[in-house]
mmCIF file with all atom_site columns, C-alpha atoms in Angstrom:
data_model
loop_
_atom_site.group_PDB
_atom_site.id
_atom_site.type_symbol
_atom_site.label_atom_id
_atom_site.label_alt_id
_atom_site.label_comp_id
_atom_site.label_asym_id
_atom_site.label_entity_id
_atom_site.label_seq_id
_atom_site.pdbx_PDB_ins_code
_atom_site.Cartn_x
_atom_site.Cartn_y
_atom_site.Cartn_z
_atom_site.occupancy
_atom_site.B_iso_or_equiv
_atom_site.pdbx_formal_charge
_atom_site.auth_seq_id
_atom_site.auth_comp_id
_atom_site.auth_asym_id
_atom_site.auth_atom_id
_atom_site.pdbx_PDB_model_num
ATOM 1  C CA . MET A 1 1  ? 0.000   0.000  0.000   1.00 87.00 ? 1  MET A CA 1
ATOM 2  C CA . TYR A 1 2  ? 1.278   3.457  -0.907  1.00 84.00 ? 2  TYR A CA 1
ATOM 3  C CA . LEU A 1 3  ? 0.907   6.347  1.513   1.00 84.00 ? 3  LEU A CA 1
ATOM 4  C CA . ALA A 1 4  ? 1.872   9.844  0.429   1.00 76.00 ? 4  ALA A CA 1
ATOM 5  C CA . SER A 1 5  ? 4.045   11.893 2.732   1.00 76.00 ? 5  SER A CA 1
ATOM 6  C CA . THR A 1 6  ? 2.044   14.208 4.969   1.00 83.00 ? 6  THR A CA 1
ATOM 7  C CA . LYS A 1 7  ? 5.035   16.058 6.429   1.00 85.00 ? 7  LYS A CA 1
ATOM 8  C CA . THR A 1 8  ? 4.756   19.032 4.085   1.00 87.00 ? 8  THR A CA 1
ATOM 9  C CA . TRP A 1 9  ? 2.081   20.756 2.032   1.00 90.00 ? 9  TRP A CA 1
ATOM 10 C CA . TYR A 1 10 ? 3.629   20.681 -1.427  1.00 91.00 ? 10 TYR A CA 1
ATOM 11 C CA . LEU A 1 11 ? 1.915   22.023 -4.547  1.00 91.00 ? 11 LEU A CA 1
ATOM 12 C CA . GLU A 1 12 ? 0.420   18.786 -5.869  1.00 89.00 ? 12 GLU A CA 1
ATOM 13 C CA . ARG A 1 13 ? -1.059  17.938 -2.479  1.00 92.00 ? 13 ARG A CA 1
ATOM 14 C CA . VAL A 1 14 ? -2.670  21.376 -2.169  1.00 94.00 ? 14 VAL A CA 1
ATOM 15 C CA . VAL A 1 15 ? -4.108  21.067 -5.695  1.00 93.00 ? 15 VAL A CA 1
ATOM 16 C CA . PHE A 1 16 ? -5.759  17.762 -4.718  1.00 93.00 ? 16 PHE A CA 1
ATOM 17 C CA . LEU A 1 17 ? -7.076  19.325 -1.491  1.00 95.00 ? 17 LEU A CA 1
ATOM 18 C CA . ILE A 1 18 ? -8.636  22.248 -3.360  1.00 96.00 ? 18 ILE A CA 1
ATOM 19 C CA . ALA A 1 19 ? -10.045 19.922 -6.040  1.00 96.00 ? 19 ALA A CA 1
ATOM 20 C CA . GLY A 1 20 ? -11.668 17.801 -3.336  1.00 96.00 ? 20 GLY A CA 1
ATOM 21 C CA . LEU A 1 21 ? -13.152 20.843 -1.613  1.00 97.00 ? 21 LEU A CA 1
ATOM 22 C CA . PHE A 1 22 ? -14.528 22.194 -4.895  1.00 97.00 ? 22 PHE A CA 1
ATOM 23 C CA . THR A 1 23 ? -15.990 18.777 -5.704  1.00 97.00 ? 23 THR A CA 1
ATOM 24 C CA . LEU A 1 24 ? -17.774 18.650 -2.349  1.00 97.00 ? 24 LEU A CA 1
ATOM 25 C CA . LEU A 1 25 ? -18.969 22.221 -2.869  1.00 97.00 ? 25 LEU A CA 1
ATOM 26 C CA . GLY A 1 26 ? -20.335 21.304 -6.311  1.00 97.00 ? 26 GLY A CA 1
ATOM 27 C CA . LEU A 1 27 ? -22.143 18.293 -4.875  1.00 97.00 ? 27 LEU A CA 1
ATOM 28 C CA . GLY A 1 28 ? -23.686 20.442 -2.156  1.00 97.00 ? 28 GLY A CA 1
ATOM 29 C CA . ILE A 1 29 ? -24.800 23.108 -4.598  1.00 97.00 ? 29 ILE A CA 1
ATOM 30 C CA . GLY A 1 30 ? -26.132 20.491 -7.008  1.00 97.00 ? 30 GLY A CA 1
ATOM 31 C CA . TYR A 1 31 ? -28.069 18.634 -4.336  1.00 96.00 ? 31 TYR A CA 1
ATOM 32 C CA . PHE A 1 32 ? -29.444 21.532 -2.281  1.00 97.00 ? 32 PHE A CA 1
ATOM 33 C CA . LEU A 1 33 ? -29.664 24.511 -4.648  1.00 97.00 ? 33 LEU A CA 1
ATOM 34 C CA . SER A 1 34 ? -29.502 23.770 -8.360  1.00 96.00 ? 34 SER A CA 1
ATOM 35 C CA . PRO A 1 35 ? -28.553 20.868 -10.627 1.00 96.00 ? 35 PRO A CA 1
ATOM 36 C CA . TRP A 1 36 ? -26.195 23.314 -12.357 1.00 96.00 ? 36 TRP A CA 1
ATOM 37 C CA . GLY A 1 37 ? -23.912 22.905 -9.346  1.00 95.00 ? 37 GLY A CA 1
ATOM 38 C CA . PHE A 1 38 ? -22.852 19.530 -10.748 1.00 96.00 ? 38 PHE A CA 1
ATOM 39 C CA . VAL A 1 39 ? -21.151 21.400 -13.597 1.00 97.00 ? 39 VAL A CA 1
ATOM 40 C CA . LEU A 1 40 ? -18.506 22.430 -11.046 1.00 96.00 ? 40 LEU A CA 1
ATOM 41 C CA . ASN A 1 41 ? -17.653 18.734 -10.586 1.00 95.00 ? 41 ASN A CA 1
ATOM 42 C CA . LEU A 1 42 ? -17.287 18.351 -14.352 1.00 96.00 ? 42 LEU A CA 1
ATOM 43 C CA . LEU A 1 43 ? -14.912 21.317 -14.508 1.00 96.00 ? 43 LEU A CA 1
ATOM 44 C CA . VAL A 1 44 ? -12.823 20.049 -11.586 1.00 96.00 ? 44 VAL A CA 1
ATOM 45 C CA . GLY A 1 45 ? -12.582 16.598 -13.182 1.00 95.00 ? 45 GLY A CA 1
ATOM 46 C CA . LEU A 1 46 ? -11.541 18.028 -16.544 1.00 96.00 ? 46 LEU A CA 1
ATOM 47 C CA . ASN A 1 47 ? -8.935  20.215 -14.871 1.00 94.00 ? 47 ASN A CA 1
ATOM 48 C CA . LEU A 1 48 ? -7.473  17.212 -13.017 1.00 93.00 ? 48 LEU A CA 1
ATOM 49 C CA . VAL A 1 49 ? -7.242  15.220 -16.261 1.00 95.00 ? 49 VAL A CA 1
ATOM 50 C CA . VAL A 1 50 ? -5.529  18.130 -18.059 1.00 95.00 ? 50 VAL A CA 1
ATOM 51 C CA . PHE A 1 51 ? -3.136  18.630 -15.122 1.00 91.00 ? 51 PHE A CA 1
ATOM 52 C CA . ALA A 1 52 ? -2.199  14.943 -15.089 1.00 90.00 ? 52 ALA A CA 1
ATOM 53 C CA . SER A 1 53 ? -1.871  14.786 -18.888 1.00 95.00 ? 53 SER A CA 1
ATOM 54 C CA . ILE A 1 54 ? 0.013   17.923 -19.849 1.00 95.00 ? 54 ILE A CA 1
ATOM 55 C CA . GLY A 1 55 ? 0.849   19.617 -16.548 1.00 88.00 ? 55 GLY A CA 1
ATOM 56 C CA . PHE A 1 56 ? -1.232  22.776 -17.044 1.00 93.00 ? 56 PHE A CA 1
ATOM 57 C CA . CYS A 1 57 ? -3.351  23.883 -14.098 1.00 93.00 ? 57 CYS A CA 1
ATOM 58 C CA . PRO A 1 58 ? -4.560  27.449 -13.459 1.00 93.00 ? 58 PRO A CA 1
ATOM 59 C CA . MET A 1 59 ? -4.863  26.732 -9.724  1.00 93.00 ? 59 MET A CA 1
ATOM 60 C CA . ALA A 1 60 ? -1.259  25.486 -9.621  1.00 92.00 ? 60 ALA A CA 1
ATOM 61 C CA . ILE A 1 61 ? -0.083  28.689 -11.320 1.00 94.00 ? 61 ILE A CA 1
ATOM 62 C CA . PHE A 1 62 ? -1.939  30.730 -8.687  1.00 95.00 ? 62 PHE A CA 1
ATOM 63 C CA . LEU A 1 63 ? -0.553  28.624 -5.832  1.00 95.00 ? 63 LEU A CA 1
ATOM 64 C CA . VAL A 1 64 ? 3.039   28.942 -7.082  1.00 94.00 ? 64 VAL A CA 1
ATOM 65 C CA . LYS A 1 65 ? 2.590   32.724 -7.172  1.00 96.00 ? 65 LYS A CA 1
ATOM 66 C CA . CYS A 1 66 ? 1.379   32.467 -3.556  1.00 95.00 ? 66 CYS A CA 1
ATOM 67 C CA . GLY A 1 67 ? 4.645   30.759 -2.642  1.00 94.00 ? 67 GLY A CA 1
ATOM 68 C CA . ILE A 1 68 ? 3.722   27.074 -2.465  1.00 93.00 ? 68 ILE A CA 1
ATOM 69 C CA . LYS A 1 69 ? 6.570   24.927 -3.740  1.00 92.00 ? 69 LYS A CA 1
ATOM 70 C CA . PRO A 1 70 ? 6.217   21.813 -5.926  1.00 90.00 ? 70 PRO A CA 1
ATOM 71 C CA . ARG A 1 71 ? 7.289   18.478 -4.459  1.00 84.00 ? 71 ARG A CA 1
ATOM 72 C CA . GLU A 1 72 ? 10.132  18.151 -6.965  1.00 78.00 ? 72 GLU A CA 1
ATOM 73 C CA . GLN A 1 73 ? 11.744  21.050 -8.747  1.00 67.00 ? 73 GLN A CA 1
ATOM 74 C CA . GLY A 1 74 ? 12.113  20.196 -12.430 1.00 57.00 ? 74 GLY A CA 1
#
């Protein structure tokens, strides 16, 4: 079983945290307010696929500008 290191909050870990929070927010909006809230889940999922595929993520760009460092400098 693989367990990720939880000693530091590196960029990729923060991106997953924010993606999870936005997904839960989209589910809440979709369930309690409007079915259009589920679109947020679609956007988060697409962004995660693009980030994993080509490495582009607007949230990661914002987080790097805020000073959060990637796990490995490349």
